[in-house]
Coordinates of N, CA and C in Angstrom, one line a residue:
M137 N 0.6 -1.2 0.1 CA -0.2 -0.1 -0.1 C 0.7 1.1 -0.3
N138 N 0.7 2.5 -1.2 CA 1.6 3.6 -0.7 C 0.7 4.4 -0.4
P139 N 2.1 5.0 0.0 CA 1.2 6.2 1.2 C 0.5 7.0 0.9
E140 N -0.4 7.4 -0.6 CA -0.9 8.2 -0.5 C -2.6 7.5 -0.5
E141 N -2.8 6.2 -0.6 CA -3.8 4.8 -0.3 C -3.5 4.7 1.5
E142 N -2.8 4.8 2.3 CA -2.5 4.3 3.5 C -3.3 6.1 4.8
E143 N -3.2 7.0 3.8 CA -3.7 8.1 4.0 C -5.3 8.1 4.3
G144 N -5.7 8.3 3.0 CA -6.8 8.2 2.6 C -7.4 7.0 3.3
V145 N -6.8 6.0 3.9 CA -7.5 5.1 4.8 C -7.5 5.4 6.6
N146 N -6.8 6.3 6.8 CA -6.7 6.6 7.9 C -7.4 7.6 7.6
K147 N -7.7 8.7 6.7 CA -8.4 9.2 7.4 C -10.0 9.0 7.4
R148 N -10.5 7.7 6.2 CA -11.9 7.5 6.7 C -12.5 5.9 7.9
K149 N -11.0 6.2 8.5 CA -11.4 5.4 9.7 C -11.5 6.8 11.3
R150 N -10.8 7.8 10.5 CA -11.0 9.4 11.8 C -12.0 10.2 11.5
G151 N -12.7 10.2 10.4 CA -14.0 10.3 10.1 C -15.5 9.2 10.4
E152 N -14.7 7.9 10.6 CA -15.9 7.0 11.4 C -15.9 7.3 12.9
M153 N -14.4 7.3 13.4 CA -14.4 7.7 14.7 C -15.3 8.6 15.2
G154 N -15.0 9.6 14.5 CA -15.8 10.8 14.9 C -17.0 10.7 14.5
R155 N -17.9 10.4 13.5 CA -19.1 10.5 13.1 C -19.6 9.5 13.8
G156 N -19.0 8.1 13.9 CA -20.1 7.3 14.5 C -21.1 6.7 13.5
K157 N -21.1 5.4 13.9 CA -21.8 4.4 13.1 C -23.3 4.7 12.8
I158 N -24.2 5.2 12.1 CA -25.7 5.1 12.5 C -26.1 3.8 11.4
E159 N -27.7 3.2 12.6 CA -28.3 2.4 12.3 C -28.9 2.3 11.3
I160 N -29.2 1.7 10.3 CA -29.7 2.0 8.9 C -31.2 1.1 9.7
K161 N -32.4 2.2 9.8 CA -33.6 0.9 9.6 C -34.8 3.3 9.8
R162 N -35.7 2.7 9.7 CA -36.4 3.8 9.6 C -36.8 5.1 10.1
I163 N -36.2 5.9 10.1 CA -36.5 7.1 11.2 C -37.7 7.3 11.7
E164 N -38.4 7.2 12.9 CA -39.8 7.3 13.7 C -39.9 8.5 13.3
N165 N -39.3 9.5 13.6 CA -39.9 10.7 14.3 C -39.7 11.6 12.4
R166 N -40.8 11.8 12.6 CA -41.4 12.4 11.2 C -40.6 13.5 10.2
T167 N -40.8 14.8 11.8 CA -39.2 16.0 11.4 C -38.2 15.7 11.0
S168 N -37.9 14.1 12.1 CA -36.9 14.4 11.0 C -36.6 13.5 10.3
R169 N -37.4 12.0 10.2 CA -36.9 11.3 8.9 C -37.1 12.6 7.6
Q170 N -38.3 14.0 7.6 CA -37.9 14.8 6.7 C -36.6 15.8 6.6
V171 N -36.2 15.9 7.6 CA -34.7 16.9 7.2 C -33.9 15.6 6.8
T172 N -33.6 14.8 7.3 CA -32.3 13.4 6.6 C -33.2 13.1 4.7
F173 N -34.1 13.0 4.7 CA -34.7 12.5 3.4 C -34.0 14.4 2.5
S174 N -34.5 15.2 2.8 CA -33.4 15.9 1.7 C -32.4 16.4 2.1
K175 N -31.7 16.3 2.8 CA -30.3 16.4 3.3 C -29.2 14.8 2.2
R176 N -30.1 14.0 2.1 CA -29.9 12.4 1.5 C -30.2 12.9 0.5
R177 N -31.2 13.3 -0.3 CA -31.4 13.9 -1.9 C -30.5 14.2 -2.3
S178 N -30.6 15.7 -1.6 CA -29.5 16.1 -2.1 C -27.5 15.4 -2.9
G179 N -27.9 15.5 -1.6 CA -26.0 14.3 -1.6 C -26.3 12.7 -2.9
L180 N -27.9 12.6 -3.1 CA -27.7 11.9 -4.3 C -27.8 12.0 -5.4
I181 N -28.6 13.5 -6.0 CA -27.7 14.5 -6.9 C -26.8 14.5 -7.7
K182 N -26.3 15.2 -6.1 CA -24.7 15.7 -6.5 C -24.0 14.8 -7.3
K183 N -23.7 12.9 -6.8 CA -23.0 12.0 -6.3 C -23.5 11.9 -7.8
T184 N -24.5 11.3 -8.6 CA -25.4 11.0 -9.2 C -24.8 12.8 -10.5
H185 N -25.2 13.4 -10.1 CA -24.3 14.2 -11.5 C -22.8 14.4 -11.4
E186 N -22.5 14.2 -10.2 CA -20.7 13.7 -10.8 C -20.3 12.4 -11.2
L187 N -21.3 11.1 -10.9 CA -20.8 10.0 -11.8 C -21.2 9.9 -13.2
S188 N -22.1 11.2 -13.4 CA -22.4 11.0 -15.1 C -21.1 12.0 -15.8
V189 N -21.2 13.0 -15.4 CA -20.0 14.1 -15.8 C -18.4 13.4 -15.7
L190 N -18.0 12.9 -14.8 CA -16.4 12.1 -14.9 C -16.7 10.9 -15.3
C191 N -17.6 10.2 -15.4 CA -17.8 8.5 -16.2 C -18.4 8.9 -17.9
D192 N -19.0 9.8 -17.9 CA -19.8 9.8 -19.4 C -21.1 8.8 -19.2
A193 N -21.4 8.8 -18.4 CA -22.7 7.6 -17.9 C -23.9 7.8 -18.6
H194 N -24.9 7.6 -18.5 CA -26.4 7.9 -18.5 C -26.3 7.5 -17.3
I195 N -27.6 8.6 -17.1 CA -27.9 8.0 -15.9 C -29.3 8.5 -15.8
G196 N -30.6 8.1 -15.0 CA -31.6 8.5 -14.9 C -32.3 8.5 -14.1
L197 N -32.5 9.3 -13.2 CA -33.2 9.2 -11.7 C -34.1 9.5 -11.4
I198 N -35.1 9.0 -11.0 CA -36.3 8.8 -10.0 C -36.9 8.5 -8.6
V199 N -36.7 9.8 -7.8 CA -36.8 9.8 -6.7 C -38.6 10.2 -6.1
F200 N -38.7 9.2 -5.7 CA -40.8 9.7 -4.2 C -40.4 9.5 -3.6
S201 N -40.8 11.1 -2.8 CA -41.1 11.0 -1.0 C -41.9 10.4 -0.4
A202 N -42.7 10.3 0.6 CA -43.0 9.3 0.9 C -44.5 10.1 0.9
T203 N -44.4 11.5 0.9 CA -45.6 12.1 0.3 C -46.2 12.0 -0.9
G204 N -45.6 11.2 -2.0 CA -45.6 11.5 -3.2 C -45.0 12.4 -3.9
K205 N -44.3 13.4 -3.6 CA -43.4 13.9 -4.6 C -42.2 13.8 -5.3
L206 N -42.0 14.1 -6.7 CA -41.8 13.4 -7.6 C -39.8 14.4 -7.8
T207 N -39.2 14.3 -7.6 CA -38.1 14.1 -8.5 C -37.4 13.7 -8.9
E208 N -36.9 14.2 -9.4 CA -35.5 13.3 -11.0 C -34.6 14.0 -11.4
Y209 N -34.0 13.3 -11.8 CA -32.6 13.6 -12.6 C -32.4 13.0 -13.4
C210 N -32.0 14.2 -15.1 CA -30.7 12.5 -15.8 C -29.9 13.4 -17.0
S211 N -29.2 12.4 -16.8 CA -27.7 13.4 -17.6 C -27.7 14.0 -19.1
D212 N -27.2 14.9 -19.4 CA -27.6 15.5 -20.4 C -27.1 14.5 -21.7
P213 N -26.8 14.7 -22.7 CA -28.3 15.2 -23.0 C -28.9 14.4 -23.3
S214 N -29.3 13.1 -22.6 CA -30.7 12.4 -22.7 C -31.7 13.4 -22.3
K215 N -32.8 12.5 -22.3 CA -33.8 12.8 -22.0 C -34.5 11.4 -20.6
M216 N -35.1 11.7 -19.9 CA -35.9 10.7 -19.1 C -36.5 9.8 -19.9
P217 N -37.5 10.6 -21.4 CA -38.3 9.4 -21.4 C -37.4 8.0 -23.0
Q218 N -35.8 8.5 -22.7 CA -35.0 7.9 -24.1 C -34.3 6.8 -22.9
L219 N -34.0 7.1 -21.8 CA -33.9 6.3 -20.9 C -34.2 5.0 -20.7
I220 N -35.4 5.6 -20.1 CA -36.6 5.2 -19.8 C -36.7 3.5 -20.9
E221 N -37.3 4.6 -22.3 CA -37.5 3.4 -23.9 C -35.8 2.6 -23.5
R222 N -34.6 3.3 -23.7 CA -34.0 2.4 -23.4 C -33.5 0.9 -22.6
Y223 N -34.0 1.5 -21.1 CA -34.0 0.2 -20.2 C -35.0 -0.6 -20.7
L224 N -36.1 -0.6 -21.0 CA -37.0 -1.4 -21.8 C -37.0 -2.2 -22.3
Q225 N -36.1 -1.9 -24.2 CA -35.5 -2.3 -24.8 C -34.4 -3.4 -24.1
T226 N -33.5 -2.8 -23.5 CA -32.2 -3.6 -23.0 C -32.9 -4.9 -22.1
N227 N -34.5 -4.6 -21.5 CA -34.8 -6.1 -20.9 C -35.7 -6.5 -21.6
G228 N -35.7 -6.4 -22.4 CA -37.0 -7.1 -23.4 C -38.8 -6.8 -22.9
L229 N -38.6 -5.6 -22.7 CA -40.0 -5.3 -22.0 C -40.5 -4.1 -23.1
R230 N -41.6 -3.5 -22.8 CA -42.4 -2.3 -23.6 C -43.8 -2.1 -22.2
L231 N -44.2 -0.9 -22.7 CA -45.1 -0.3 -22.6 C -46.6 -0.2 -22.6
P232 N -47.4 -0.8 -22.2 CA -48.4 -0.9 -22.3 C -49.0 -0.1 -23.5
D233 N -49.0 -0.8 -24.6 CA -50.1 0.4 -25.4 C -51.5 1.1 -25.5
P234 N -51.7 1.8 -25.1 CA -53.0 2.2 -24.8 C -54.2 2.0 -25.7
N235 N -53.7 1.8 -27.1 CA -54.8 1.2 -28.1 C -55.1 -0.2 -27.5
D236 N -54.1 -0.9 -27.2 CA -54.6 -2.5 -27.3 C -56.0 -2.3 -26.5
G237 N -57.0 -3.7 -26.9 CA -57.9 -4.1 -26.4 C -58.9 -3.2 -26.6
Q238 N -58.9 -2.3 -27.6 CA -60.1 -1.0 -28.2 C -60.6 -1.8 -28.5
E239 N -60.1 -2.8 -29.6 CA -61.1 -3.1 -30.6 C -62.3 -4.3 -30.0
E240 N -62.1 -5.2 -28.4 CA -62.0 -6.0 -27.5 C -63.6 -5.2 -26.9
L241 N -63.0 -4.2 -26.8 CA -63.7 -3.2 -25.7 C -65.2 -2.9 -27.0
Y242 N -64.3 -2.6 -27.8 CA -65.5 -2.0 -29.1 C -66.7 -3.0 -28.9
Q243 N -66.4 -5.0 -29.3 CA -66.8 -5.9 -29.8 C -67.5 -6.1 -28.5
E244 N -67.5 -6.2 -27.1 CA -67.9 -6.0 -26.2 C -68.9 -5.4 -25.5
I245 N -68.6 -4.2 -25.7 CA -70.2 -2.9 -25.6 C -71.2 -3.3 -27.1
E246 N -70.7 -3.9 -28.0 CA -71.8 -4.0 -29.3 C -72.7 -5.4 -28.9
V247 N -72.3 -6.0 -28.3 CA -72.9 -7.0 -27.6 C -73.7 -6.4 -26.5
L248 N -73.1 -5.8 -25.7 CA -74.5 -5.3 -24.8 C -75.1 -4.7 -25.5
R249 N -75.4 -3.8 -26.1 CA -76.4 -3.3 -27.0 C -77.3 -3.6 -27.7
R250 N -76.7 -5.3 -28.5 CA -77.8 -5.9 -28.5 C -78.3 -6.9 -27.8
E251 N -78.2 -7.3 -26.5 CA -78.4 -7.8 -25.7 C -79.6 -6.3 -25.0
T252 N -79.4 -5.0 -25.0 CA -80.1 -4.3 -24.6 C -81.3 -4.3 -25.0
C253 N -80.8 -4.0 -26.4 CA -82.4 -4.0 -27.5 C -83.1 -5.0 -27.4
K254 N -82.4 -6.3 -27.4 CA -83.8 -7.8 -27.5 C -84.4 -7.5 -26.0
L255 N -83.8 -7.0 -25.1 CA -84.7 -7.1 -23.1 C -86.0 -6.4 -23.5
E256 N -85.0 -5.2 -24.1 CA -86.6 -3.6 -24.7 C -87.7 -4.8 -25.4
L257 N -87.3 -5.0 -26.7 CA -88.5 -6.0 -27.0 C -89.4 -6.8 -26.5
R258 N -88.9 -7.8 -26.0 CA -89.2 -8.6 -25.1 C -90.3 -8.2 -23.3
L259 N -90.0 -6.9 -23.6 CA -91.1 -6.2 -22.2 C -91.9 -5.4 -22.7
R260 N -91.7 -4.9 -24.4 CA -93.4 -4.4 -25.0 C -94.5 -4.4 -24.6
P261 N -94.9 -6.7 -25.1 CA -95.9 -6.9 -24.7 C -96.6 -6.3 -23.7
Y262 N -95.7 -6.4 -22.5 CA -95.8 -5.8 -20.9 C -96.2 -5.0 -20.9
H263 N -96.2 -4.2 -22.1 CA -96.6 -2.9 -21.8 C -98.2 -2.3 -23.0
G264 N -98.9 -3.6 -23.7 CA -99.2 -3.5 -24.3 C -99.2 -3.4 -25.0
H265 N -97.8 -3.3 -26.2 CA -97.1 -3.1 -27.7 C -97.3 -4.7 -28.0
D266 N -97.3 -4.3 -29.4 CA -96.5 -4.9 -30.2 C -97.3 -6.6 -30.0
L267 N -98.7 -6.3 -29.7 CA -99.5 -7.4 -29.8 C -100.1 -8.3 -30.6
A268 N -100.1 -7.8 -31.4 CA -100.6 -8.7 -33.5 C -99.8 -9.2 -33.8
S269 N -98.9 -9.8 -33.4 CA -97.5 -11.2 -33.8 C -97.4 -12.0 -32.9
I270 N -98.5 -11.7 -32.0 CA -98.0 -12.5 -30.8 C -99.6 -13.6 -31.4
P271 N -98.7 -14.9 -31.0 CA -99.7 -16.4 -31.0 C -100.1 -16.3 -29.7
P272 N -101.6 -16.4 -30.4 CA -102.6 -17.1 -29.0 C -102.6 -18.3 -27.9
H273 N -102.1 -19.0 -28.1 CA -100.7 -20.0 -26.5 C -99.8 -18.7 -26.1
E274 N -99.0 -17.7 -26.6 CA -98.1 -16.8 -26.2 C -98.9 -16.0 -25.6
L275 N -99.9 -15.4 -25.7 CA -100.9 -14.4 -25.5 C -101.3 -14.8 -24.0
D276 N -101.7 -16.4 -23.8 CA -102.5 -16.9 -22.6 C -101.7 -16.4 -21.5
A277 N -100.0 -17.1 -21.8 CA -98.6 -17.0 -21.4 C -98.5 -15.7 -20.1
L278 N -98.9 -15.0 -21.4 CA -98.2 -13.3 -20.7 C -99.3 -12.8 -19.9
E279 N -100.9 -13.2 -20.6 CA -101.8 -13.1 -18.9 C -101.4 -13.2 -18.0
Q280 N -101.2 -15.1 -18.0 CA -101.1 -15.8 -16.8 C -99.9 -14.8 -15.8
Q281 N -98.6 -14.3 -16.1 CA -98.1 -13.8 -16.3 C -98.2 -12.7 -15.7
L282 N -99.5 -11.6 -16.5 CA -99.6 -10.4 -15.9 C -100.0 -10.5 -14.6
K283 N -101.2 -11.6 -14.5 CA -102.3 -11.9 -13.5 C -101.3 -12.3 -12.4
H284 N -100.5 -12.6 -12.6 CA -99.3 -13.0 -10.7 C -99.4 -12.0 -10.2
S285 N -98.3 -11.1 -11.6 CA -97.9 -9.8 -11.3 C -98.8 -8.5 -10.3
V286 N -99.9 -8.9 -11.1 CA -101.0 -8.1 -10.4 C -100.9 -8.1 -8.7
L287 N -101.2 -9.5 -8.5 CA -101.7 -10.3 -7.1 C -100.1 -9.9 -6.2
K288 N -99.3 -9.9 -7.2 CA -98.0 -10.3 -6.0 C -97.9 -8.6 -5.9
V289 N -98.3 -7.7 -6.9 CA -98.5 -6.3 -6.3 C -99.6 -5.7 -5.3
R290 N -100.9 -6.5 -5.9 CA -101.6 -5.9 -4.3 C -101.6 -6.5 -3.1
E291 N -100.2 -8.3 -2.6 CA -99.9 -8.5 -1.6 C -99.0 -7.2 -1.1
R292 N -98.5 -6.8 -1.8 CA -97.4 -6.0 -1.3 C -98.3 -4.7 -0.8
K293 N -99.2 -4.4 -1.6 CA -99.9 -2.7 -1.3 C -101.0 -3.2 0.3
N294 N -101.3 -4.4 0.5 CA -101.8 -4.4 1.5 C -101.5 -4.6 2.4
E295 N -100.4 -5.2 2.5 CA -99.2 -5.1 3.5 C -98.6 -3.7 4.1
L296 N -98.5 -3.3 3.6 CA -98.3 -1.9 3.4 C -99.8 -1.2 4.2
L297 N -100.6 -0.8 3.8 CA -101.7 -1.0 4.2 C -102.1 -1.1 5.8
Q298 N -101.9 -2.5 5.6 CA -102.1 -2.9 7.1 C -101.0 -2.4 8.5
Q299 N -99.7 -2.1 7.8 CA -99.1 -1.7 8.9 C -99.0 -0.2 8.8
Q300 N -99.5 0.8 8.0 CA -100.4 2.4 8.1 C -102.0 1.6 9.3
L301 N -102.3 1.2 9.1 CA -103.3 0.8 10.2 C -103.2 1.1 11.4
E302 N -102.1 -0.4 11.5 CA -101.5 -0.2 12.9 C -100.6 0.4 13.3
N303 N -99.7 1.8 12.7 CA -99.7 2.7 13.4 C -100.4 3.4 13.7
L304 N -102.0 3.8 13.2 CA -102.8 4.7 13.4 C -103.3 4.4 14.7
S305 N -103.8 3.1 14.1 CA -104.0 2.8 15.7 C -103.2 2.6 17.2
R306 N -101.8 2.5 17.0 CA -100.9 2.6 18.0 C -101.1 4.3 18.6
K307 N -100.8 4.5 17.6 CA -101.6 6.3 17.7 C -103.0 6.6 18.7
R308 N -104.0 6.5 17.6 CA -104.8 6.3 18.6 C -104.6 6.0 20.0
R309 N -104.4 4.4 20.4 CA -104.4 4.0 21.6 C -104.2 5.5 22.5
M310 N -102.7 5.8 21.6 CA -102.0 7.0 22.9 C -102.6 8.4 22.7
L311 N -102.9 8.5 22.1 CA -104.4 9.9 22.5 C -105.1 9.7 23.5
E312 N -106.1 8.9 23.1 CA -107.0 8.1 24.1 C -106.0 8.1 26.1
V313 N -105.3 7.6 25.9 CA -104.3 7.1 27.2 C -103.9 8.8 27.7
D314 N -103.3 9.4 26.9 CA -104.0 10.5 27.3 C -104.7 12.2 27.6
N315 N -105.5 11.8 26.6 CA -106.9 12.7 26.6 C -107.7 11.6 27.9
S316 N -107.4 10.6 28.5 CA -107.9 9.8 29.7 C -107.4 10.9 30.9
N317 N -106.1 11.1 30.7 CA -104.6 11.7 32.1 C -105.0 12.7 32.5
M318 N -105.7 13.5 30.7 CA -106.1 15.0 30.9 C -107.4 15.3 31.3
Y319 N -108.1 14.3 31.8 CA -109.6 15.1 32.0 C -109.6 14.5 33.0
R320 N -108.3 13.4 33.5 CA -109.0 13.2 35.0 C -108.0 14.2 35.6
R321 N -107.0 14.9 35.3 CA -106.7 16.0 36.1 C -107.8 17.2 36.1
L322 N -108.4 17.7 34.9 CA -108.9 18.2 35.4 C -110.6 18.4 35.6
H323 N -110.9 17.3 35.7 CA -111.6 16.5 37.2 C -111.7 16.7 38.2
E324 N -109.5 16.4 39.0 CA -109.7 16.4 40.0 C -109.7 18.1 40.4
H325 N -109.0 18.8 39.6 CA -108.8 20.4 39.8 C -110.4 21.2 39.5
G326 N -110.7 20.7 38.9 CA -112.4 21.3 38.5 C -113.3 20.3 40.4
T327 N -113.2 19.7 40.7 CA -114.1 19.3 42.2 C -113.7 19.7 43.1
A328 N -111.8 20.2 43.5 CA -110.7 20.9 44.5 C -111.2 22.1 44.2
M329 N -111.4 22.8 43.5 CA -112.0 24.2 43.5 C -113.6 24.2 43.7
E330 N -114.5 23.3 43.5 CA -116.1 23.1 44.3 C -116.1 23.2 46.0
F331 N -114.8 21.7 46.2 CA -114.3 22.1 47.6 C -114.9 23.6 48.0
Q332 N -113.5 24.3 47.6 CA -113.4 25.2 48.4 C -114.5 26.4 48.4
Q333 N -114.8 26.0 47.2 CA -116.1 27.0 47.1 C -117.3 26.3 47.7
A334 N -117.4 25.6 48.4 CA -118.1 25.1 49.0 C -117.8 25.0 50.9
G335 N -116.6 25.4 51.0 CA -115.9 25.7 52.3 C -115.8 24.5 53.4
I336 N -115.5 23.6 52.0 CA -115.4 22.3 53.1 C -113.7 21.6 52.4
E337 N -113.1 21.2 53.9 CA -111.5 20.9 54.1 C -111.4 19.7 54.3
T338 N -110.1 19.3 53.9 CA -109.4 18.0 53.8 C -108.3 17.7 54.4
K339 N -107.7 16.5 54.9 CA -107.2 16.6 55.3 C -105.8 15.9 54.3
P340 N -104.9 16.1 54.5 CA -103.7 15.5 53.3 C -104.0 14.6 53.1
G341 N -104.0 14.2 52.1 CA -104.1 12.2 51.6 C -105.9 12.0 51.5
E342 N -106.9 13.0 52.3 CA -108.3 12.6 52.0 C -108.7 12.6 51.2
Y343 N -108.4 14.2 50.7 CA -108.9 14.0 49.6 C -108.9 13.0 48.3
Q344 N -107.7 12.4 48.0 CA -107.9 11.4 46.9 C -108.1 10.3 47.5
Q345 N -108.5 10.2 48.1 CA -109.1 8.7 48.7 C -110.3 8.7 48.8
F346 N -110.9 9.8 48.3 CA -112.2 10.3 48.2 C -112.5 10.0 47.2
L347 N -112.2 10.2 46.1 CA -111.9 10.6 44.6 C -111.3 8.9 44.1
E348 N -110.6 8.6 44.7 CA -110.4 7.0 44.4 C -111.9 5.8 44.8
Q349 N -112.5 6.5 45.7 CA -113.8 5.4 45.5 C -114.9 6.2 45.3
V350 N -114.9 7.2 44.7 CA -115.8 7.4 43.8 C -115.3 6.8 43.0
Q351 N -114.0 6.8 42.0 CA -114.2 6.9 40.9 C -114.5 4.6 41.5
Y352 N -113.7 4.1 41.9 CA -114.4 2.8 42.7 C -116.0 2.3 42.2
Y353 N -116.5 3.5 43.2 CA -117.8 3.1 42.4 C -119.1 3.4 41.3
N354 N -118.4 4.3 40.6 CA -118.6 5.2 39.5 C -118.5 3.3 38.4
D355 N -116.7 2.8 38.4 CA -116.5 2.1 37.8 C -117.3 0.8 37.3
H356 N -118.2 0.1 39.2 CA -118.7 -1.0 38.8 C -120.5 -0.3 38.8
H357 N -121.1 1.0 38.7 CA -122.5 0.7 38.5 C -122.6 1.5 37.7
Q358 N -120.6 1.8 36.6 CA -121.1 2.6 35.4 C -122.5 4.1 35.5
Q359 N -122.2 4.7 36.8 CA -122.9 6.1 36.4 C -121.6 6.8 36.7
Q360 N -121.9 8.1 35.8 CA -121.5 9.1 36.3 C -121.0 9.7 37.1
P361 N -119.7 10.3 37.5 CA -119.1 11.1 38.5 C -119.9 12.2 39.0
P362 N -120.3 12.3 40.5 CA -120.6 14.0 40.4 C -120.5 15.1 40.2
N363 N -121.2 15.9 40.1 CA -120.5 17.1 39.3 C -120.4 18.3 40.2
S364 N -120.8 18.1 41.2 CA -120.7 19.1 41.9 C -121.0 18.5 43.5
V365 N -120.7 19.3 44.4 CA -120.4 18.9 46.0 C -121.7 18.8 46.4
L366 N -123.2 19.3 45.7 CA -124.0 19.0 46.2 C -124.5 17.6 46.0
Q367 N -123.6 16.6 45.4 CA -124.4 15.6 45.1 C -124.1 14.8 45.5
L368 N -122.5 14.6 46.9 CA -122.0 14.2 47.5 C -122.9 13.3 48.3
A369 N -124.2 13.9 48.6 CA -125.1 13.4 49.7 C -126.3 12.2 49.0
T370 N -125.8 12.4 48.0 CA -126.6 10.9 47.2 C -125.6 10.0 47.5
L371 N -124.1 10.2 47.3 CA -123.7 8.5 47.4 C -123.6 7.6 48.0
P372 N -124.6 6.5 47.2 CA -124.0 5.1 48.6 C -123.8 4.8 49.0
S373 N -124.0 3.6 50.5 CA -122.8 3.5 51.2 C -121.4 2.6 50.8
E374 N -121.5 2.4 50.0 CA -120.2 1.4 49.0 C -118.9 2.2 50.0
I375 N -119.5 4.3 49.2 CA -117.6 4.6 49.9 C -117.8 4.1 51.0
D376 N -116.6 4.3 51.5 CA -115.8 4.0 52.8 C -116.8 5.2 53.7
P377 N -117.2 4.3 55.2 CA -117.9 5.3 55.8 C -117.1 6.1 57.0
N378 N -116.1 5.7 56.7 CA -115.1 5.9 57.4 C -114.0 7.5 57.3
Y379 N -114.4 7.5 55.6 CA -113.9 8.9 55.0 C -115.0 10.0 55.5
H380 N -114.4 11.0 56.2 CA -115.5 12.1 56.7 C -114.5 13.1 56.3
L381 N -115.3 13.8 55.6 CA -115.3 15.3 55.1 C -115.9 16.5 56.2
Q382 N -114.8 17.0 56.5 CA -115.0 18.6 58.0 C -115.7 20.0 57.0
L383 N -116.5 19.8 57.2 CA -117.2 21.5 56.7 C -115.9 22.3 57.9
A384 N -115.6 23.4 56.8 CA -115.1 24.5 57.7 C -116.1 25.3 58.3
Q385 N -115.6 25.6 59.4 CA -116.7 26.7 60.5 C -116.1 27.9 60.1
P386 N -117.8 29.0 59.1 CA -117.4 30.1 59.0 C -116.8 30.8 60.6
N387 N -116.3 31.6 59.9 CA -115.8 33.0 60.8 C -116.5 34.0 61.1
L388 N -117.8 34.0 62.1 CA -119.0 35.1 62.8 C -118.0 36.1 63.3
Q389 N -118.1 36.6 63.3 CA -118.1 38.1 63.9 C -118.5 39.3 63.9
N390 N -119.1 39.7 65.0 CA -120.4 40.6 64.9 C -119.4 41.8 64.5
D391 N -120.4 42.6 63.4 CA -119.6 44.0 63.3 C -120.1 45.4 64.2
N392 N -119.1 45.6 64.2 CA -119.4 46.8 65.2 C -118.9 47.9 64.7

């Protein structure tokens, strides 16, 4: 080994010792990966240019980044399409011709067009057209098919109507329940007002108990509830005798 080669080896060793070895694997940090890509891409293009000039090599370089950005380099005076074509010829390959397969595509389209026309002609009798050329036995078959189709349509229509009726019936029951609750609240409120106007006082809980007994009596005797406090005296003895209404004592004061 001559002195120059030895000196070069020593320089490389010193450089490796100073920088340290970098493990070749994917950089996980996105920012660091992008920075490293930009630096090394520039270095790669520089080395490619030097190799092309020093050795008169025809070089084409294509780089796609992780984000899909394209970077390319082509040595002068070559062009990238020329280099790609030369590469394909050298390896016995060729790019697919965009005109290849068009004839087959046109034939397939024509077949589909003919099939569509045939289907349209077969559907015309179902709409009442071109019936003059159809023999009687085919007309019978057509009539049976139409009857079967009508039955299917009618079944589906009845099914939808039944569903609508069920929905309306369910809504009606809900409205009846709301109406009954509202009537009961209004009736309780009106009866309470009549008690107050008549000067009748009830203890806590006794008024609700009294209404329950009145409702129980009405349910078993199918009579209307008393519409005023004046009719309470006519209620039969089925109402609990332990329930007492206390008349409010009027405040009698001598006016001086």
